[in-house]
Amino acid sequence: MKEAKASGLEGVVAAQTALSHVDGERGELIIAGAQVEKLAGSQRFEQVCATLWRVPEVDLGPARVWAAGRLSSLGQALEHANGMDALRAAVAQLPSDIDALKVTGAVAVFGAAWARRRQGLQAIAPDARLTHAADTLRMVTGAAAEQPLVDALDTYLVAVIDHGMNASTFTARVIASTQSDLVSSVTGAIGALKGPLHGGAPGPVLDMLDAVEVPEQATAWLEKEIAAGRRIMGMGHRIYRVRDPRASVLETAVERLERAGVTSRRLALARAVERAATQVLAKRYPDRGLQANVEFYTAVLLDTVGLPRELFSPLFAMGRMAGWCAHVAEQRATGRLIRPDSEYVGPMPASSDPLPPSQGEGH
Ligand code: COA
């Protein structure tokens, strides 16, 4: 193991899991036995939830309806300017004994209600007959979504549903390992996902594309960012040394949308910026293999679907919620209290300092 001060726990196996596996050298993501390329785009979000939760089938419609009934009791939660702050506050108010179904339904209802509130609009009641992706889009936009858009969002939700021992999943498992409840576990996970090094990157990817404006300016813009010590959002990964397979899944989903007549305003620019960023980062970190991660094409896909960039991280939470819930169940079933050590580097008491008498007599 690396020295604790530098490691970020990389290389440390924190749990055994049958849920997903990330092979960073080969660029492979396996979710409960299937490659992500096989699942995303061919199975609906509900089907993959059922696989992860080990139940015959999942219907999130009643859970969305249940969650909508709680909107009026969320207080100021949805008034946060940041969508992840709003989700964290709203989910934290759910009863602590609810199950995976309810919390997964709730996060979509709360995210959509937050997005509408930002525009001064009323929340839209869920339609339990629709698929989760279709109803999520409807609750955000206020209109029934066309099938290619629904399929694209479904592909996205499945692509991000689970991903090994990422920071937010680890957070959820740490909380679950204390025998705390599901709502506490996923509330903590939302907090971990919010950060720009994890799930906070896709909005800034779009900001970057806007700042670059045209492919010809990409290299100069990126070099300036690197020179200023800033990270290029949507590039690099703790585990992958090659392109994140989810980047390809999502890029393909954008191409599918284009074939269905939905034009992406940013796909061509994104591809040019990705090429330039790969080159700039390879020059600066020749041994590292910093390539596009999931967030790069998340930004392009969700933008093409017509969703606002402020909702990108909450949408990530909506997909990943299913994985968090599965990990909480697995941790409860198979895990122990997660309690690592630390290396103390603070001052030690001088050996000549005597203990106060009451503490030196065996109490
Ligand atoms: N842009 C610029 N530099 C980057 C970079 C990026 N996207 N990703 C890594 N680096 C740099 C690091 O700063 C580090 O440089 P240093 O040695 O000079 O400090 C070096 O490359 C090695 O970093 P690495 O060990 O690969 O990073 P990590 O494993 O700690 O971090 C990420 C992984 C994902 C946090 C990191 O790649 C990153 O910040 N990416 C941008 C944010 C992002 O897209 N997040 C979503 C992740 S799915």
CSV table of C-alpha atoms and ligand atoms in Angstrom, one decimal:
chain,number,residue,atom,x,y,z
A,1,MET,CA,0.0,0.0,0.0
A,2,LYS,CA,1.1,3.6,-0.7
A,3,GLU,CA,1.9,6.0,2.1
A,4,ALA,CA,-1.5,7.1,3.5
A,5,LYS,CA,-0.7,10.8,2.8
A,6,ALA,CA,-0.6,10.3,-0.9
A,7,SER,CA,-2.6,7.2,-1.6
A,8,GLY,CA,-6.3,8.2,-1.7
A,9,LEU,CA,-6.7,4.4,-0.9
A,10,GLU,CA,-5.9,3.5,-4.5
A,11,GLY,CA,-5.2,-0.2,-4.8
A,12,VAL,CA,-6.9,-1.0,-1.5
A,13,VAL,CA,-9.7,-3.5,-1.7
A,14,ALA,CA,-12.4,-2.2,0.6
A,15,ALA,CA,-15.1,-4.8,-0.1
A,16,GLN,CA,-16.1,-7.8,-2.1
A,17,THR,CA,-18.9,-7.1,-4.4
A,18,ALA,CA,-21.0,-9.1,-6.9
A,19,LEU,CA,-22.5,-5.8,-8.3
A,20,SER,CA,-19.9,-4.4,-10.7
A,21,HIS,CA,-16.3,-4.6,-11.8
A,22,VAL,CA,-14.0,-2.0,-13.4
A,23,ASP,CA,-11.0,-3.1,-15.3
A,24,GLY,CA,-9.0,0.1,-15.8
A,25,GLU,CA,-6.3,-1.4,-18.0
A,26,ARG,CA,-8.7,-3.0,-20.5
A,27,GLY,CA,-11.4,-0.3,-20.2
A,28,GLU,CA,-14.1,-2.7,-19.2
A,29,LEU,CA,-17.1,-2.2,-16.9
A,30,ILE,CA,-19.1,-5.3,-16.0
A,31,ILE,CA,-22.4,-4.8,-14.2
A,32,ALA,CA,-23.7,-7.9,-12.5
A,33,GLY,CA,-22.2,-10.2,-15.1
A,34,ALA,CA,-22.8,-8.1,-18.3
A,35,GLN,CA,-20.6,-5.5,-20.1
A,36,VAL,CA,-22.0,-2.0,-19.9
A,37,GLU,CA,-22.1,-1.9,-23.7
A,38,LYS,CA,-24.6,-4.8,-23.6
A,39,LEU,CA,-26.9,-3.3,-21.0
A,40,ALA,CA,-27.0,0.4,-21.8
A,41,GLY,CA,-29.2,1.0,-24.8
A,42,SER,CA,-30.8,-2.5,-24.7
A,43,GLN,CA,-32.2,-2.8,-21.1
A,44,ARG,CA,-34.4,-0.3,-19.4
A,45,PHE,CA,-33.3,1.3,-16.1
A,46,GLU,CA,-35.9,-0.7,-14.2
A,47,GLN,CA,-34.6,-4.0,-15.6
A,48,VAL,CA,-31.1,-3.3,-14.4
A,49,CYS,CA,-32.4,-2.1,-11.0
A,50,ALA,CA,-34.1,-5.5,-10.7
A,51,THR,CA,-30.9,-7.3,-11.5
A,52,LEU,CA,-28.9,-5.2,-9.0
A,53,TRP,CA,-31.6,-5.5,-6.3
A,54,ARG,CA,-32.1,-9.2,-7.0
A,55,VAL,CA,-35.8,-9.0,-7.5
A,56,PRO,CA,-37.9,-10.4,-10.4
A,57,GLU,CA,-39.0,-7.0,-11.6
A,58,VAL,CA,-39.1,-3.3,-10.6
A,59,ASP,CA,-41.9,-0.8,-11.2
A,60,LEU,CA,-40.8,2.7,-10.0
A,61,GLY,CA,-44.2,4.3,-10.9
A,62,PRO,CA,-45.9,3.8,-7.5
A,63,ALA,CA,-42.7,5.0,-5.8
A,64,ARG,CA,-42.7,8.2,-7.8
A,65,VAL,CA,-46.4,8.8,-6.9
A,66,TRP,CA,-45.5,8.2,-3.2
A,67,ALA,CA,-42.6,10.6,-3.4
A,68,ALA,CA,-44.8,13.3,-5.0
A,69,GLY,CA,-47.0,13.1,-2.0
A,70,ARG,CA,-44.1,14.1,0.1
A,71,LEU,CA,-43.1,17.2,-1.9
A,72,SER,CA,-45.2,19.5,0.3
A,73,SER,CA,-43.4,18.4,3.4
A,74,LEU,CA,-39.9,19.1,2.2
A,75,GLY,CA,-39.8,22.6,3.7
A,76,GLN,CA,-37.1,24.8,2.1
A,77,ALA,CA,-35.1,21.8,0.7
A,78,LEU,CA,-35.8,22.4,-3.0
A,79,GLU,CA,-35.0,26.1,-2.6
A,80,HIS,CA,-31.3,25.5,-2.7
A,81,ALA,CA,-29.7,27.1,-5.7
A,82,ASN,CA,-27.5,24.0,-6.3
A,83,GLY,CA,-29.4,20.8,-7.4
A,84,MET,CA,-27.2,18.5,-5.4
A,85,ASP,CA,-27.7,20.6,-2.2
A,86,ALA,CA,-31.5,20.4,-2.9
A,87,LEU,CA,-31.4,16.6,-3.5
A,88,ARG,CA,-29.3,16.0,-0.4
A,89,ALA,CA,-31.7,18.1,1.8
A,90,ALA,CA,-34.8,16.5,0.3
A,91,VAL,CA,-33.6,12.9,0.5
A,92,ALA,CA,-32.5,13.5,4.1
A,93,GLN,CA,-36.1,14.2,5.0
A,94,LEU,CA,-37.4,10.9,3.8
A,95,PRO,CA,-38.4,8.4,6.6
A,96,SER,CA,-35.2,6.4,7.4
A,97,ASP,CA,-36.9,3.0,7.1
A,98,ILE,CA,-37.9,3.2,3.4
A,99,ASP,CA,-36.6,0.8,0.7
A,100,ALA,CA,-34.6,1.1,-2.5
A,101,LEU,CA,-37.7,1.4,-4.6
A,102,LYS,CA,-39.0,4.5,-2.8
A,103,VAL,CA,-35.7,6.3,-2.5
A,104,THR,CA,-35.0,5.7,-6.2
A,105,GLY,CA,-38.4,6.9,-7.2
A,106,ALA,CA,-38.1,9.9,-4.9
A,107,VAL,CA,-34.8,11.2,-6.2
A,108,ALA,CA,-36.3,11.6,-9.7
A,109,VAL,CA,-39.4,13.4,-8.4
A,110,PHE,CA,-37.4,15.7,-6.2
A,111,GLY,CA,-34.8,16.4,-9.0
A,112,ALA,CA,-37.5,17.2,-11.5
A,113,ALA,CA,-39.4,19.4,-9.0
A,114,TRP,CA,-36.2,21.3,-8.2
A,115,ALA,CA,-35.5,21.9,-11.9
A,116,ARG,CA,-39.0,23.3,-12.4
A,117,ARG,CA,-38.9,25.4,-9.3
A,118,ARG,CA,-35.7,27.1,-10.6
A,119,GLN,CA,-37.8,28.3,-13.5
A,120,GLY,CA,-40.7,29.4,-11.3
A,121,LEU,CA,-42.8,26.5,-12.4
A,122,GLN,CA,-45.0,24.1,-10.5
A,123,ALA,CA,-43.9,20.4,-10.0
A,124,ILE,CA,-45.6,18.0,-12.4
A,125,ALA,CA,-47.3,15.0,-10.9
A,126,PRO,CA,-45.8,11.7,-11.9
A,127,ASP,CA,-47.5,9.3,-14.3
A,128,ALA,CA,-47.1,5.8,-12.8
A,129,ARG,CA,-47.8,4.1,-16.2
A,130,LEU,CA,-44.7,5.6,-17.8
A,131,THR,CA,-41.2,4.2,-17.7
A,132,HIS,CA,-38.9,5.9,-15.2
A,133,ALA,CA,-36.9,7.6,-18.0
A,134,ALA,CA,-40.0,8.8,-19.8
A,135,ASP,CA,-41.7,10.1,-16.7
A,136,THR,CA,-38.5,11.8,-15.4
A,137,LEU,CA,-38.2,13.7,-18.7
A,138,ARG,CA,-41.9,14.5,-18.6
A,139,MET,CA,-41.7,15.8,-15.0
A,140,VAL,CA,-38.7,18.0,-16.0
A,141,THR,CA,-40.0,19.4,-19.3
A,142,GLY,CA,-43.7,19.4,-18.7
A,143,ALA,CA,-44.4,17.5,-22.0
A,144,ALA,CA,-44.5,13.9,-23.1
A,145,ALA,CA,-41.0,13.2,-24.5
A,146,GLU,CA,-40.4,11.6,-27.9
A,147,GLN,CA,-39.1,8.0,-27.8
A,148,PRO,CA,-35.5,8.6,-29.0
A,149,LEU,CA,-35.1,11.1,-26.1
A,150,VAL,CA,-36.5,8.7,-23.6
A,151,ASP,CA,-34.2,5.9,-24.9
A,152,ALA,CA,-31.2,8.2,-24.6
A,153,LEU,CA,-32.0,9.1,-21.0
A,154,ASP,CA,-32.6,5.4,-20.3
A,155,THR,CA,-29.2,4.6,-21.8
A,156,TYR,CA,-27.6,7.2,-19.6
A,157,LEU,CA,-29.2,6.0,-16.4
A,158,VAL,CA,-28.1,2.5,-17.0
A,159,ALA,CA,-24.6,3.5,-18.0
A,160,VAL,CA,-24.0,5.2,-14.7
A,161,ILE,CA,-26.0,2.8,-12.5
A,162,ASP,CA,-23.0,1.3,-10.8
A,163,HIS,CA,-19.2,1.5,-11.0
A,164,GLY,CA,-17.2,-0.4,-8.4
A,165,MET,CA,-16.0,1.2,-5.3
A,166,ASN,CA,-16.2,4.8,-6.5
A,167,ALA,CA,-16.2,7.6,-3.8
A,168,SER,CA,-19.9,7.9,-3.3
A,169,THR,CA,-20.6,4.2,-3.3
A,170,PHE,CA,-17.8,3.8,-0.7
A,171,THR,CA,-19.4,6.6,1.3
A,172,ALA,CA,-22.7,4.7,1.2
A,173,ARG,CA,-21.1,1.5,2.3
A,174,VAL,CA,-19.1,3.1,5.1
A,175,ILE,CA,-22.4,4.6,6.5
A,176,ALA,CA,-24.2,1.3,6.0
A,177,SER,CA,-21.4,-0.6,7.7
A,178,THR,CA,-22.2,1.1,11.0
A,179,GLN,CA,-25.7,-0.4,10.7
A,180,SER,CA,-27.2,3.0,9.9
A,181,ASP,CA,-30.2,3.2,7.6
A,182,LEU,CA,-30.6,3.4,3.8
A,183,VAL,CA,-31.6,7.0,3.8
A,184,SER,CA,-28.6,8.1,5.8
A,185,SER,CA,-26.3,6.0,3.6
A,186,VAL,CA,-27.6,7.5,0.3
A,187,THR,CA,-27.8,11.1,1.7
A,188,GLY,CA,-24.0,10.8,2.5
A,189,ALA,CA,-23.5,9.4,-1.0
A,190,ILE,CA,-25.2,12.4,-2.6
A,191,GLY,CA,-22.8,14.6,-0.7
A,192,ALA,CA,-19.8,12.7,-2.1
A,193,LEU,CA,-21.1,12.7,-5.6
A,194,LYS,CA,-21.5,16.4,-5.6
A,195,GLY,CA,-17.8,17.2,-5.8
A,196,PRO,CA,-16.3,18.1,-9.2
A,197,LEU,CA,-13.8,15.3,-9.0
A,198,HIS,CA,-16.7,12.8,-9.0
A,199,GLY,CA,-20.2,13.6,-10.2
A,200,GLY,CA,-19.9,17.4,-10.4
A,201,ALA,CA,-18.0,17.4,-13.7
A,202,PRO,CA,-20.5,17.2,-16.5
A,203,GLY,CA,-21.9,20.8,-16.1
A,204,PRO,CA,-18.4,22.2,-16.2
A,205,VAL,CA,-17.7,20.1,-19.3
A,206,LEU,CA,-20.4,22.0,-21.1
A,207,ASP,CA,-19.0,25.3,-19.8
A,208,MET,CA,-15.6,24.2,-21.2
A,209,LEU,CA,-17.2,23.5,-24.7
A,210,ASP,CA,-18.8,26.9,-24.6
A,211,ALA,CA,-15.5,28.6,-23.6
A,212,VAL,CA,-13.6,26.8,-26.4
A,213,GLU,CA,-16.3,27.8,-28.9
A,214,VAL,CA,-14.6,26.4,-32.0
A,215,PRO,CA,-12.4,23.3,-32.6
A,216,GLU,CA,-9.5,25.5,-33.8
A,217,GLN,CA,-9.2,27.1,-30.3
A,218,ALA,CA,-9.2,23.9,-28.4
A,219,THR,CA,-5.5,23.2,-28.0
A,220,ALA,CA,-4.6,26.7,-27.0
A,221,TRP,CA,-7.5,26.9,-24.5
A,222,LEU,CA,-6.6,23.6,-22.9
A,223,GLU,CA,-2.9,24.4,-22.7
A,224,LYS,CA,-3.8,27.6,-20.9
A,225,GLU,CA,-5.9,25.7,-18.4
A,226,ILE,CA,-3.1,23.2,-17.7
A,227,ALA,CA,-0.6,26.0,-17.4
A,228,ALA,CA,-2.8,27.7,-14.8
A,229,GLY,CA,-2.9,24.4,-12.8
A,230,ARG,CA,-6.6,23.7,-13.5
A,231,ARG,CA,-7.9,20.3,-14.3
A,232,ILE,CA,-9.7,19.5,-17.6
A,233,MET,CA,-13.2,18.4,-16.7
A,234,GLY,CA,-14.4,15.1,-18.1
A,235,MET,CA,-10.8,13.8,-18.6
A,236,GLY,CA,-8.8,11.4,-16.5
A,237,HIS,CA,-9.9,8.7,-14.1
A,238,ARG,CA,-8.6,7.1,-10.9
A,239,ILE,CA,-9.0,3.6,-12.4
A,240,TYR,CA,-9.1,3.8,-16.2
A,241,ARG,CA,-5.8,4.1,-18.1
A,242,VAL,CA,-7.7,4.0,-21.4
A,243,ARG,CA,-10.9,5.7,-22.5
A,244,ASP,CA,-13.8,5.1,-20.1
A,245,PRO,CA,-16.1,2.6,-21.8
A,246,ARG,CA,-19.1,4.6,-20.7
A,247,ALA,CA,-17.8,7.6,-22.8
A,248,SER,CA,-18.2,5.3,-25.9
A,249,VAL,CA,-21.6,4.1,-24.8
A,250,LEU,CA,-22.8,7.7,-24.4
A,251,GLU,CA,-21.2,8.9,-27.6
A,252,THR,CA,-22.9,6.1,-29.5
A,253,ALA,CA,-26.2,7.1,-27.9
A,254,VAL,CA,-25.7,10.7,-29.1
A,255,GLU,CA,-25.1,9.3,-32.7
A,256,ARG,CA,-28.3,7.2,-32.3
A,257,LEU,CA,-30.1,10.4,-31.4
A,258,GLU,CA,-28.7,12.2,-34.5
A,259,ARG,CA,-29.9,9.3,-36.7
A,260,ALA,CA,-33.3,9.7,-35.2
A,261,GLY,CA,-33.3,13.4,-36.2
A,262,VAL,CA,-32.3,15.0,-32.9
A,263,THR,CA,-29.3,17.2,-33.8
A,264,SER,CA,-26.6,17.7,-31.2
A,265,ARG,CA,-25.2,21.2,-31.2
A,266,ARG,CA,-22.0,20.1,-29.5
A,267,LEU,CA,-21.0,16.6,-30.7
A,268,ALA,CA,-18.5,17.8,-33.3
A,269,LEU,CA,-17.0,20.3,-31.0
A,270,ALA,CA,-16.8,17.8,-28.1
A,271,ARG,CA,-15.0,15.3,-30.3
A,272,ALA,CA,-12.5,17.9,-31.3
A,273,VAL,CA,-11.9,19.0,-27.7
A,274,GLU,CA,-11.6,15.4,-26.6
A,275,ARG,CA,-8.9,14.8,-29.2
A,276,ALA,CA,-7.0,17.9,-28.3
A,277,ALA,CA,-7.4,17.3,-24.5
A,278,THR,CA,-6.1,13.7,-24.9
A,279,GLN,CA,-3.0,15.1,-26.7
A,280,VAL,CA,-2.4,18.0,-24.3
A,281,LEU,CA,-2.7,15.7,-21.3
A,282,ALA,CA,-0.5,13.0,-22.9
A,283,LYS,CA,2.2,15.6,-23.4
A,284,ARG,CA,2.0,16.8,-19.9
A,285,TYR,CA,1.5,13.4,-18.2
A,286,PRO,CA,3.0,10.9,-20.6
A,287,ASP,CA,2.9,8.0,-18.2
A,288,ARG,CA,-0.7,8.4,-17.0
A,289,GLY,CA,-3.2,7.7,-19.8
A,290,LEU,CA,-5.6,10.5,-19.1
A,291,GLN,CA,-8.5,10.1,-21.5
A,292,ALA,CA,-12.2,10.9,-21.6
A,293,ASN,CA,-14.3,9.7,-18.7
A,294,VAL,CA,-18.1,9.2,-18.4
A,295,GLU,CA,-18.7,12.9,-17.7
A,296,PHE,CA,-17.4,14.1,-21.0
A,297,TYR,CA,-20.2,12.6,-23.1
A,298,THR,CA,-22.7,12.8,-20.3
A,299,ALA,CA,-22.6,16.5,-20.9
A,300,VAL,CA,-23.1,16.1,-24.7
A,301,LEU,CA,-25.9,13.5,-24.3
A,302,LEU,CA,-27.9,15.2,-21.7
A,303,ASP,CA,-27.6,18.5,-23.5
A,304,THR,CA,-28.8,16.9,-26.7
A,305,VAL,CA,-31.8,15.5,-24.8
A,306,GLY,CA,-32.6,19.1,-23.9
A,307,LEU,CA,-31.9,18.9,-20.2
A,308,PRO,CA,-30.4,21.9,-18.4
A,309,ARG,CA,-26.8,21.6,-17.2
A,310,GLU,CA,-27.7,22.4,-13.6
A,311,LEU,CA,-29.6,19.1,-13.6
A,312,PHE,CA,-26.7,17.0,-14.9
A,313,SER,CA,-25.3,16.0,-11.5
A,314,PRO,CA,-28.8,15.3,-10.0
A,315,LEU,CA,-29.4,13.1,-13.0
A,316,PHE,CA,-26.2,11.2,-12.2
A,317,ALA,CA,-27.6,10.7,-8.6
A,318,MET,CA,-30.9,9.4,-10.1
A,319,GLY,CA,-29.0,6.7,-12.0
A,320,ARG,CA,-26.4,5.9,-9.3
A,321,MET,CA,-29.1,5.7,-6.6
A,322,ALA,CA,-29.9,2.2,-7.7
A,323,GLY,CA,-26.3,1.1,-7.4
A,324,TRP,CA,-26.0,2.8,-3.9
A,325,CYS,CA,-29.0,0.9,-2.7
A,326,ALA,CA,-27.7,-2.4,-4.0
A,327,HIS,CA,-24.3,-1.7,-2.3
A,328,VAL,CA,-26.0,-0.8,1.0
A,329,ALA,CA,-27.9,-4.2,0.9
A,330,GLU,CA,-24.7,-6.0,0.0
A,331,GLN,CA,-22.8,-4.3,2.8
A,332,ARG,CA,-25.4,-5.2,5.3
A,333,ALA,CA,-25.5,-8.8,4.1
A,334,THR,CA,-21.7,-9.4,3.8
A,335,GLY,CA,-19.7,-6.6,5.3
A,336,ARG,CA,-18.2,-5.6,8.6
A,337,LEU,CA,-17.8,-2.1,10.2
A,338,ILE,CA,-15.5,-0.2,7.8
A,339,ARG,CA,-13.0,1.5,10.1
A,340,PRO,CA,-9.5,2.0,8.6
A,341,ASP,CA,-6.4,3.2,10.5
A,342,SER,CA,-4.7,6.5,10.2
A,343,GLU,CA,-1.1,7.4,10.5
A,344,TYR,CA,-0.6,9.9,13.3
A,345,VAL,CA,1.8,12.7,12.4
A,346,GLY,CA,1.0,15.1,15.2
A,347,PRO,CA,3.1,15.9,18.3
A,348,MET,CA,3.6,13.2,20.9
A,349,PRO,CA,3.5,14.0,24.6
A,350,ALA,CA,7.0,14.3,26.1
A,351,SER,CA,7.8,11.1,28.0
A,352,SER,CA,8.5,13.2,31.0
A,353,ASP,CA,4.9,14.6,31.1
A,354,PRO,CA,3.3,12.8,34.0
A,355,LEU,CA,-0.4,11.8,33.6
A,356,PRO,CA,-2.9,13.3,36.0
A,357,PRO,CA,-3.2,10.9,38.9
A,358,SER,CA,-6.9,9.9,38.2
A,359,GLN,CA,-6.0,8.8,34.7
A,360,GLY,CA,-2.9,6.9,35.6
A,361,GLU,CA,-4.4,4.3,37.8
A,362,GLY,CA,-6.1,1.9,35.5
A,363,HIS,CA,-9.6,3.6,34.9
B,1,COA,N1,-6.8,17.6,-16.1
B,1,COA,C1,-5.5,18.0,-15.8
B,1,COA,N2,-4.7,17.3,-15.0
B,1,COA,C2,-5.1,16.1,-14.6
B,1,COA,C3,-6.4,15.6,-14.9
B,1,COA,C4,-7.3,16.4,-15.7
B,1,COA,N3,-8.5,16.1,-16.0
B,1,COA,N4,-6.6,14.4,-14.3
B,1,COA,C5,-5.4,14.1,-13.7
B,1,COA,N5,-4.6,15.2,-13.8
B,1,COA,C6,-3.2,15.3,-13.3
B,1,COA,C7,-3.3,15.4,-11.8
B,1,COA,O1,-3.4,16.7,-11.4
B,1,COA,C8,-1.9,14.8,-11.4
B,1,COA,O2,-1.0,15.8,-11.6
B,1,COA,P1,0.2,16.1,-10.6
B,1,COA,O3,0.9,14.8,-10.4
B,1,COA,O4,1.0,17.2,-11.2
B,1,COA,O5,-0.5,16.5,-9.3
B,1,COA,C9,-1.7,13.7,-12.5
B,1,COA,O6,-2.6,14.1,-13.6
B,1,COA,C10,-2.1,12.3,-12.0
B,1,COA,O7,-3.4,12.4,-11.5
B,1,COA,P2,-4.2,11.1,-11.2
B,1,COA,O8,-3.5,10.3,-10.2
B,1,COA,O9,-4.5,10.4,-12.5
B,1,COA,O10,-5.5,11.7,-10.6
B,1,COA,P3,-6.5,11.1,-9.6
B,1,COA,O11,-6.6,9.6,-9.8
B,1,COA,O12,-6.2,11.6,-8.3
B,1,COA,O13,-7.8,11.8,-10.1
B,1,COA,C11,-9.7,12.4,-11.3
B,1,COA,C12,-8.8,11.2,-10.9
B,1,COA,C13,-10.9,11.8,-12.0
B,1,COA,C14,-10.1,13.0,-10.0
B,1,COA,C15,-8.9,13.3,-12.2
B,1,COA,O14,-8.5,12.7,-13.4
B,1,COA,C16,-9.7,14.6,-12.4
B,1,COA,O15,-9.7,15.5,-11.6
B,1,COA,N6,-10.4,14.7,-13.6
B,1,COA,C17,-11.2,15.9,-13.9
B,1,COA,C18,-12.5,15.8,-13.1
B,1,COA,C19,-13.5,14.8,-13.7
B,1,COA,O16,-13.6,14.7,-14.9
B,1,COA,N7,-14.1,14.1,-12.8
B,1,COA,C20,-15.1,13.1,-13.2
B,1,COA,C21,-14.5,11.7,-12.9
B,1,COA,S1,-15.5,10.4,-13.5
